[in-house]
């Protein structure tokens, strides 16, 4: 069953204004969405002004910044009031077979997030559209071993978004303690329900209000 508690109400467009952030937070409050997912520059504004749970993105959208840069971003976001962090892995390191680098980076951010207070969560974006099946399976185990809370399909800024097959794969190969977040291209309630049935426990979408009203949209995220 699709409920508002599944939804990270998302606005990550670079041109987002404070007026739009206000609207996003007001909608999240009204509909009781799990979080608002916004760019780091808006975290303090939203956290100070609203009681809604704030999620932000780190190393977004390409994942190619250094581990130290991601750590600094994460520290700042947590200090500003973020309660959930969605980080992007270094996909090039995956393609190089350097899974040790990827796991070490996730481990450092997981420790930072979890040490910052109770009920703080780390989600790991692996950008499934750029990976083969073996890489996806390997990353499921790495994300779990590194201590993250969620594995997440997509940034919404690459070549594809969430698919039912990917959600099924991530749920099958991830440890039980790791939840699955679907994101990218979730535009109607029927698809959202299918993703939940396939194993997703969180949905990243800018169409949260429309989903609650069962109105299809054309948003890419």
PDB file of C-alpha atoms in Angstrom:
ATOM      1  CA  UNK A   1       0.000   0.000   0.000  1.00  0.00           C
ATOM      2  CA  UNK A   2       1.321   3.433  -0.956  1.00  0.00           C
ATOM      3  CA  UNK A   3       1.336   5.851   1.982  1.00  0.00           C
ATOM      4  CA  UNK A   4       3.004   9.217   2.464  1.00  0.00           C
ATOM      5  CA  UNK A   5       5.543   7.649   4.852  1.00  0.00           C
ATOM      6  CA  UNK A   6       7.298   6.055   1.867  1.00  0.00           C
ATOM      7  CA  UNK A   7       8.047   9.354   0.167  1.00  0.00           C
ATOM      8  CA  UNK A   8      11.134  11.555   0.237  1.00  0.00           C
ATOM      9  CA  UNK A   9       9.534  14.715  -1.189  1.00  0.00           C
ATOM     10  CA  UNK A  10      12.277  15.864  -3.523  1.00  0.00           C
ATOM     11  CA  UNK A  11      13.481  19.127  -5.048  1.00  0.00           C
ATOM     12  CA  UNK A  12      17.063  18.933  -6.321  1.00  0.00           C
ATOM     13  CA  UNK A  13      16.907  21.200  -9.361  1.00  0.00           C
ATOM     14  CA  UNK A  14      19.794  23.694  -9.392  1.00  0.00           C
ATOM     15  CA  UNK A  15      17.395  26.578 -10.059  1.00  0.00           C
ATOM     16  CA  UNK A  16      15.239  25.857  -6.976  1.00  0.00           C
ATOM     17  CA  UNK A  17      14.267  28.999  -5.070  1.00  0.00           C
ATOM     18  CA  UNK A  18      13.492  29.511  -1.396  1.00  0.00           C
ATOM     19  CA  UNK A  19       9.856  30.020  -2.332  1.00  0.00           C
ATOM     20  CA  UNK A  20       9.869  26.542  -3.848  1.00  0.00           C
ATOM     21  CA  UNK A  21      11.597  25.133  -0.770  1.00  0.00           C
ATOM     22  CA  UNK A  22       8.858  26.716   1.349  1.00  0.00           C
ATOM     23  CA  UNK A  23       6.213  25.041  -0.804  1.00  0.00           C
ATOM     24  CA  UNK A  24       8.006  21.690  -0.646  1.00  0.00           C
ATOM     25  CA  UNK A  25       8.249  21.811   3.150  1.00  0.00           C
ATOM     26  CA  UNK A  26       4.640  22.917   3.527  1.00  0.00           C
ATOM     27  CA  UNK A  27       3.499  20.016   1.330  1.00  0.00           C
ATOM     28  CA  UNK A  28       5.664  17.566   3.264  1.00  0.00           C
ATOM     29  CA  UNK A  29       4.175  18.790   6.522  1.00  0.00           C
ATOM     30  CA  UNK A  30       0.625  18.585   5.198  1.00  0.00           C
ATOM     31  CA  UNK A  31       0.990  15.112   3.729  1.00  0.00           C
ATOM     32  CA  UNK A  32       3.344  13.754   6.419  1.00  0.00           C
ATOM     33  CA  UNK A  33       6.033  12.685   3.951  1.00  0.00           C
ATOM     34  CA  UNK A  34       9.079  10.893   5.358  1.00  0.00           C
ATOM     35  CA  UNK A  35      11.441  13.743   4.440  1.00  0.00           C
ATOM     36  CA  UNK A  36      12.117  16.629   2.155  1.00  0.00           C
ATOM     37  CA  UNK A  37      15.166  15.871   0.007  1.00  0.00           C
ATOM     38  CA  UNK A  38      16.929  19.101  -0.954  1.00  0.00           C
ATOM     39  CA  UNK A  39      20.324  20.445  -1.946  1.00  0.00           C
ATOM     40  CA  UNK A  40      22.819  21.144   0.884  1.00  0.00           C
ATOM     41  CA  UNK A  41      22.561  24.918   0.448  1.00  0.00           C
ATOM     42  CA  UNK A  42      18.922  24.780   1.569  1.00  0.00           C
ATOM     43  CA  UNK A  43      19.301  22.446   4.562  1.00  0.00           C
ATOM     44  CA  UNK A  44      19.765  25.029   7.301  1.00  0.00           C
ATOM     45  CA  UNK A  45      16.922  27.167   5.979  1.00  0.00           C
ATOM     46  CA  UNK A  46      14.494  24.242   5.959  1.00  0.00           C
ATOM     47  CA  UNK A  47      15.678  22.736   9.241  1.00  0.00           C
ATOM     48  CA  UNK A  48      15.430  26.062  11.091  1.00  0.00           C
ATOM     49  CA  UNK A  49      12.035  27.016   9.699  1.00  0.00           C
ATOM     50  CA  UNK A  50      10.141  23.714   9.542  1.00  0.00           C
ATOM     51  CA  UNK A  51       9.667  20.640  11.699  1.00  0.00           C
ATOM     52  CA  UNK A  52       9.842  18.314   8.698  1.00  0.00           C
ATOM     53  CA  UNK A  53      12.652  15.753   8.565  1.00  0.00           C
ATOM     54  CA  UNK A  54      15.404  16.989   6.214  1.00  0.00           C
ATOM     55  CA  UNK A  55      17.376  14.814   3.801  1.00  0.00           C
ATOM     56  CA  UNK A  56      20.189  16.105   1.597  1.00  0.00           C
ATOM     57  CA  UNK A  57      22.622  14.846  -1.033  1.00  0.00           C
ATOM     58  CA  UNK A  58      26.407  14.508  -0.873  1.00  0.00           C
ATOM     59  CA  UNK A  59      28.822  14.189  -3.799  1.00  0.00           C
ATOM     60  CA  UNK A  60      25.813  14.860  -5.983  1.00  0.00           C
ATOM     61  CA  UNK A  61      25.097  14.039  -8.718  1.00  0.00           C
ATOM     62  CA  UNK A  62      28.303  12.512 -10.122  1.00  0.00           C
ATOM     63  CA  UNK A  63      29.985  11.089  -7.011  1.00  0.00           C
ATOM     64  CA  UNK A  64      33.432  12.070  -8.267  1.00  0.00           C
ATOM     65  CA  UNK A  65      34.564  14.380  -5.477  1.00  0.00           C
ATOM     66  CA  UNK A  66      37.199  13.070  -3.074  1.00  0.00           C
ATOM     67  CA  UNK A  67      36.267  11.188   0.069  1.00  0.00           C
ATOM     68  CA  UNK A  68      37.518  14.087   2.183  1.00  0.00           C
ATOM     69  CA  UNK A  69      35.301  16.485   0.262  1.00  0.00           C
ATOM     70  CA  UNK A  70      32.292  14.243   0.825  1.00  0.00           C
ATOM     71  CA  UNK A  71      33.127  14.037   4.525  1.00  0.00           C
ATOM     72  CA  UNK A  72      33.286  17.835   4.759  1.00  0.00           C
ATOM     73  CA  UNK A  73      29.984  18.167   2.891  1.00  0.00           C
ATOM     74  CA  UNK A  74      28.411  15.618   5.204  1.00  0.00           C
ATOM     75  CA  UNK A  75      29.709  17.309   8.349  1.00  0.00           C
ATOM     76  CA  UNK A  76      28.328  20.649   7.203  1.00  0.00           C
ATOM     77  CA  UNK A  77      24.958  19.158   6.277  1.00  0.00           C
ATOM     78  CA  UNK A  78      24.618  17.432   9.644  1.00  0.00           C
ATOM     79  CA  UNK A  79      25.607  20.632  11.432  1.00  0.00           C
ATOM     80  CA  UNK A  80      22.975  22.511   9.439  1.00  0.00           C
ATOM     81  CA  UNK A  81      20.280  20.083  10.567  1.00  0.00           C
ATOM     82  CA  UNK A  82      20.147  17.257   8.023  1.00  0.00           C
ATOM     83  CA  UNK A  83      18.837  13.995   9.469  1.00  0.00           C
ATOM     84  CA  UNK A  84      19.295  11.811   6.408  1.00  0.00           C
ATOM     85  CA  UNK A  85      22.192  11.818   3.954  1.00  0.00           C
ATOM     86  CA  UNK A  86      22.026  10.448   0.404  1.00  0.00           C
ATOM     87  CA  UNK A  87      25.596  10.035  -0.855  1.00  0.00           C
ATOM     88  CA  UNK A  88      26.723   9.166  -4.392  1.00  0.00           C
ATOM     89  CA  UNK A  89      29.462   6.559  -4.755  1.00  0.00           C
ATOM     90  CA  UNK A  90      32.446   6.988  -7.075  1.00  0.00           C
ATOM     91  CA  UNK A  91      31.209   4.962 -10.037  1.00  0.00           C
ATOM     92  CA  UNK A  92      34.560   5.135 -11.819  1.00  0.00           C
ATOM     93  CA  UNK A  93      36.135   3.267  -8.893  1.00  0.00           C
ATOM     94  CA  UNK A  94      33.503   0.547  -9.343  1.00  0.00           C
ATOM     95  CA  UNK A  95      34.388   0.269 -13.027  1.00  0.00           C
ATOM     96  CA  UNK A  96      38.082   0.029 -12.050  1.00  0.00           C
ATOM     97  CA  UNK A  97      37.244  -2.815  -9.673  1.00  0.00           C
ATOM     98  CA  UNK A  98      38.421  -0.756  -6.710  1.00  0.00           C
ATOM     99  CA  UNK A  99      35.658  -1.840  -4.361  1.00  0.00           C
ATOM    100  CA  UNK A 100      37.905  -1.292  -1.352  1.00  0.00           C
ATOM    101  CA  UNK A 101      37.867   2.449  -2.062  1.00  0.00           C
ATOM    102  CA  UNK A 102      34.090   2.457  -2.406  1.00  0.00           C
ATOM    103  CA  UNK A 103      33.533   0.522   0.820  1.00  0.00           C
ATOM    104  CA  UNK A 104      35.996   2.651   2.768  1.00  0.00           C
ATOM    105  CA  UNK A 105      34.265   5.836   1.645  1.00  0.00           C
ATOM    106  CA  UNK A 106      30.831   4.546   2.629  1.00  0.00           C
ATOM    107  CA  UNK A 107      32.170   3.334   5.986  1.00  0.00           C
ATOM    108  CA  UNK A 108      33.571   6.770   6.823  1.00  0.00           C
ATOM    109  CA  UNK A 109      30.332   8.528   6.003  1.00  0.00           C
ATOM    110  CA  UNK A 110      28.249   5.922   7.826  1.00  0.00           C
ATOM    111  CA  UNK A 111      30.301   6.386  10.998  1.00  0.00           C
ATOM    112  CA  UNK A 112      30.013  10.152  10.714  1.00  0.00           C
ATOM    113  CA  UNK A 113      26.253  10.097  10.192  1.00  0.00           C
ATOM    114  CA  UNK A 114      25.512   7.565  12.915  1.00  0.00           C
ATOM    115  CA  UNK A 115      27.768   9.267  15.465  1.00  0.00           C
ATOM    116  CA  UNK A 116      25.985  12.592  14.953  1.00  0.00           C
ATOM    117  CA  UNK A 117      22.820  11.559  16.790  1.00  0.00           C
ATOM    118  CA  UNK A 118      20.016   9.057  17.053  1.00  0.00           C
ATOM    119  CA  UNK A 119      17.903   8.159  14.041  1.00  0.00           C
ATOM    120  CA  UNK A 120      20.326   9.631  11.514  1.00  0.00           C
ATOM    121  CA  UNK A 121      20.412   7.631   8.284  1.00  0.00           C
ATOM    122  CA  UNK A 122      22.821   7.144   5.387  1.00  0.00           C
ATOM    123  CA  UNK A 123      21.554   6.169   1.950  1.00  0.00           C
ATOM    124  CA  UNK A 124      23.997   5.139  -0.776  1.00  0.00           C
ATOM    125  CA  UNK A 125      23.204   6.048  -4.389  1.00  0.00           C
ATOM    126  CA  UNK A 126      24.811   3.545  -6.755  1.00  0.00           C
ATOM    127  CA  UNK A 127      23.361   4.848 -10.071  1.00  0.00           C
ATOM    128  CA  UNK A 128      22.041   1.504 -11.301  1.00  0.00           C
ATOM    129  CA  UNK A 129      21.631   2.672 -14.913  1.00  0.00           C
ATOM    130  CA  UNK A 130      25.442   2.806 -15.252  1.00  0.00           C
ATOM    131  CA  UNK A 131      26.152  -0.613 -13.714  1.00  0.00           C
ATOM    132  CA  UNK A 132      26.029  -4.215 -14.872  1.00  0.00           C
ATOM    133  CA  UNK A 133      24.353  -6.971 -12.872  1.00  0.00           C
ATOM    134  CA  UNK A 134      27.572  -8.204 -11.238  1.00  0.00           C
ATOM    135  CA  UNK A 135      28.477  -4.691 -10.092  1.00  0.00           C
ATOM    136  CA  UNK A 136      25.003  -4.161  -8.624  1.00  0.00           C
ATOM    137  CA  UNK A 137      25.179  -7.429  -6.709  1.00  0.00           C
ATOM    138  CA  UNK A 138      28.648  -6.637  -5.382  1.00  0.00           C
ATOM    139  CA  UNK A 139      27.576  -3.189  -4.244  1.00  0.00           C
ATOM    140  CA  UNK A 140      24.610  -4.610  -2.343  1.00  0.00           C
ATOM    141  CA  UNK A 141      27.031  -6.513  -0.128  1.00  0.00           C
ATOM    142  CA  UNK A 142      29.458  -3.593   0.158  1.00  0.00           C
ATOM    143  CA  UNK A 143      26.744  -1.149   1.219  1.00  0.00           C
ATOM    144  CA  UNK A 144      25.653  -3.582   3.920  1.00  0.00           C
ATOM    145  CA  UNK A 145      29.181  -4.347   5.126  1.00  0.00           C
ATOM    146  CA  UNK A 146      29.999  -0.627   5.261  1.00  0.00           C
ATOM    147  CA  UNK A 147      27.147   0.049   7.691  1.00  0.00           C
ATOM    148  CA  UNK A 148      24.812   2.131   5.526  1.00  0.00           C
ATOM    149  CA  UNK A 149      21.058   2.096   6.117  1.00  0.00           C
ATOM    150  CA  UNK A 150      19.762   2.184   2.531  1.00  0.00           C
ATOM    151  CA  UNK A 151      20.906   1.373  -0.968  1.00  0.00           C
ATOM    152  CA  UNK A 152      19.397   3.764  -3.522  1.00  0.00           C
ATOM    153  CA  UNK A 153      18.986   3.314  -7.257  1.00  0.00           C
ATOM    154  CA  UNK A 154      19.536   6.676  -8.856  1.00  0.00           C
ATOM    155  CA  UNK A 155      20.322  10.376  -8.724  1.00  0.00           C
ATOM    156  CA  UNK A 156      17.635  11.222 -11.269  1.00  0.00           C
ATOM    157  CA  UNK A 157      20.311  13.113 -13.225  1.00  0.00           C
ATOM    158  CA  UNK A 158      21.831  10.255 -15.256  1.00  0.00           C
ATOM    159  CA  UNK A 159      20.604   8.043 -18.099  1.00  0.00           C
ATOM    160  CA  UNK A 160      17.844   6.223 -16.216  1.00  0.00           C
ATOM    161  CA  UNK A 161      15.915   5.889 -12.986  1.00  0.00           C
ATOM    162  CA  UNK A 162      14.324   3.198 -10.877  1.00  0.00           C
ATOM    163  CA  UNK A 163      13.155  -0.044 -12.494  1.00  0.00           C
ATOM    164  CA  UNK A 164      11.283  -2.973 -11.030  1.00  0.00           C
ATOM    165  CA  UNK A 165      14.073  -5.354 -11.985  1.00  0.00           C
ATOM    166  CA  UNK A 166      16.660  -3.252 -10.159  1.00  0.00           C
ATOM    167  CA  UNK A 167      14.534  -2.994  -7.022  1.00  0.00           C
ATOM    168  CA  UNK A 168      14.070  -6.759  -7.002  1.00  0.00           C
ATOM    169  CA  UNK A 169      17.817  -7.280  -7.452  1.00  0.00           C
ATOM    170  CA  UNK A 170      18.765  -4.805  -4.720  1.00  0.00           C
ATOM    171  CA  UNK A 171      16.313  -6.386  -2.299  1.00  0.00           C
ATOM    172  CA  UNK A 172      17.485  -9.905  -3.137  1.00  0.00           C
ATOM    173  CA  UNK A 173      21.194  -9.260  -2.733  1.00  0.00           C
ATOM    174  CA  UNK A 174      21.222  -6.674   0.063  1.00  0.00           C
ATOM    175  CA  UNK A 175      21.479  -7.794   3.691  1.00  0.00           C
ATOM    176  CA  UNK A 176      18.184  -7.682   5.560  1.00  0.00           C
ATOM    177  CA  UNK A 177      19.209  -4.630   7.594  1.00  0.00           C
ATOM    178  CA  UNK A 178      19.725  -2.558   4.421  1.00  0.00           C
ATOM    179  CA  UNK A 179      16.569  -0.955   3.057  1.00  0.00           C
ATOM    180  CA  UNK A 180      16.007  -0.060  -0.595  1.00  0.00           C
ATOM    181  CA  UNK A 181      15.183   3.403  -1.931  1.00  0.00           C
ATOM    182  CA  UNK A 182      13.837   3.795  -5.458  1.00  0.00           C
ATOM    183  CA  UNK A 183      14.305   7.118  -7.190  1.00  0.00           C
ATOM    184  CA  UNK A 184      14.135   8.602 -10.657  1.00  0.00           C
ATOM    185  CA  UNK A 185      11.081   8.567 -12.891  1.00  0.00           C
ATOM    186  CA  UNK A 186       8.448   7.702 -10.276  1.00  0.00           C
ATOM    187  CA  UNK A 187       5.555   9.623 -11.780  1.00  0.00           C
ATOM    188  CA  UNK A 188       2.375   7.664 -11.032  1.00  0.00           C
ATOM    189  CA  UNK A 189       0.922   5.746  -8.122  1.00  0.00           C
ATOM    190  CA  UNK A 190       0.652   2.414  -9.938  1.00  0.00           C
ATOM    191  CA  UNK A 191       4.402   2.324 -10.588  1.00  0.00           C
ATOM    192  CA  UNK A 192       5.076   3.491  -7.026  1.00  0.00           C
ATOM    193  CA  UNK A 193       2.983   0.621  -5.667  1.00  0.00           C
ATOM    194  CA  UNK A 194       4.829  -1.867  -7.878  1.00  0.00           C
ATOM    195  CA  UNK A 195       8.172  -0.601  -6.572  1.00  0.00           C
ATOM    196  CA  UNK A 196       7.005  -1.045  -2.996  1.00  0.00           C
ATOM    197  CA  UNK A 197       5.768  -4.541  -3.742  1.00  0.00           C
ATOM    198  CA  UNK A 198       9.174  -5.314  -5.294  1.00  0.00           C
ATOM    199  CA  UNK A 199      10.938  -4.323  -2.082  1.00  0.00           C
ATOM    200  CA  UNK A 200      11.374  -0.549  -1.920  1.00  0.00           C
ATOM    201  CA  UNK A 201      10.712   1.012   1.478  1.00  0.00           C
ATOM    202  CA  UNK A 202      11.401   4.606   0.401  1.00  0.00           C
ATOM    203  CA  UNK A 203      10.593   6.475  -2.824  1.00  0.00           C
ATOM    204  CA  UNK A 204      12.481   9.559  -3.930  1.00  0.00           C
ATOM    205  CA  UNK A 205      10.210  11.684  -6.097  1.00  0.00           C
ATOM    206  CA  UNK A 206       9.243  15.257  -6.852  1.00  0.00           C
ATOM    207  CA  UNK A 207       5.727  14.016  -7.569  1.00  0.00           C
ATOM    208  CA  UNK A 208       4.730  13.124  -4.017  1.00  0.00           C
ATOM    209  CA  UNK A 209       1.614  15.278  -3.891  1.00  0.00           C
ATOM    210  CA  UNK A 210       0.429  13.981  -7.266  1.00  0.00           C
ATOM    211  CA  UNK A 211       1.061  10.396  -6.158  1.00  0.00           C
ATOM    212  CA  UNK A 212      -1.096  10.924  -3.093  1.00  0.00           C
ATOM    213  CA  UNK A 213      -3.847  12.284  -5.350  1.00  0.00           C
ATOM    214  CA  UNK A 214      -3.210   9.579  -7.983  1.00  0.00           C
ATOM    215  CA  UNK A 215      -2.414  12.140 -10.706  1.00  0.00           C
ATOM    216  CA  UNK A 216       0.271  11.109 -13.272  1.00  0.00           C
ATOM    217  CA  UNK A 217       3.093  13.628 -13.858  1.00  0.00           C
ATOM    218  CA  UNK A 218       6.018  14.068 -16.262  1.00  0.00           C
ATOM    219  CA  UNK A 219       8.805  14.761 -13.745  1.00  0.00           C
ATOM    220  CA  UNK A 220      12.168  13.037 -14.267  1.00  0.00           C
ATOM    221  CA  UNK A 221      12.855  12.773 -10.537  1.00  0.00           C
TER     222      UNK A 221
END
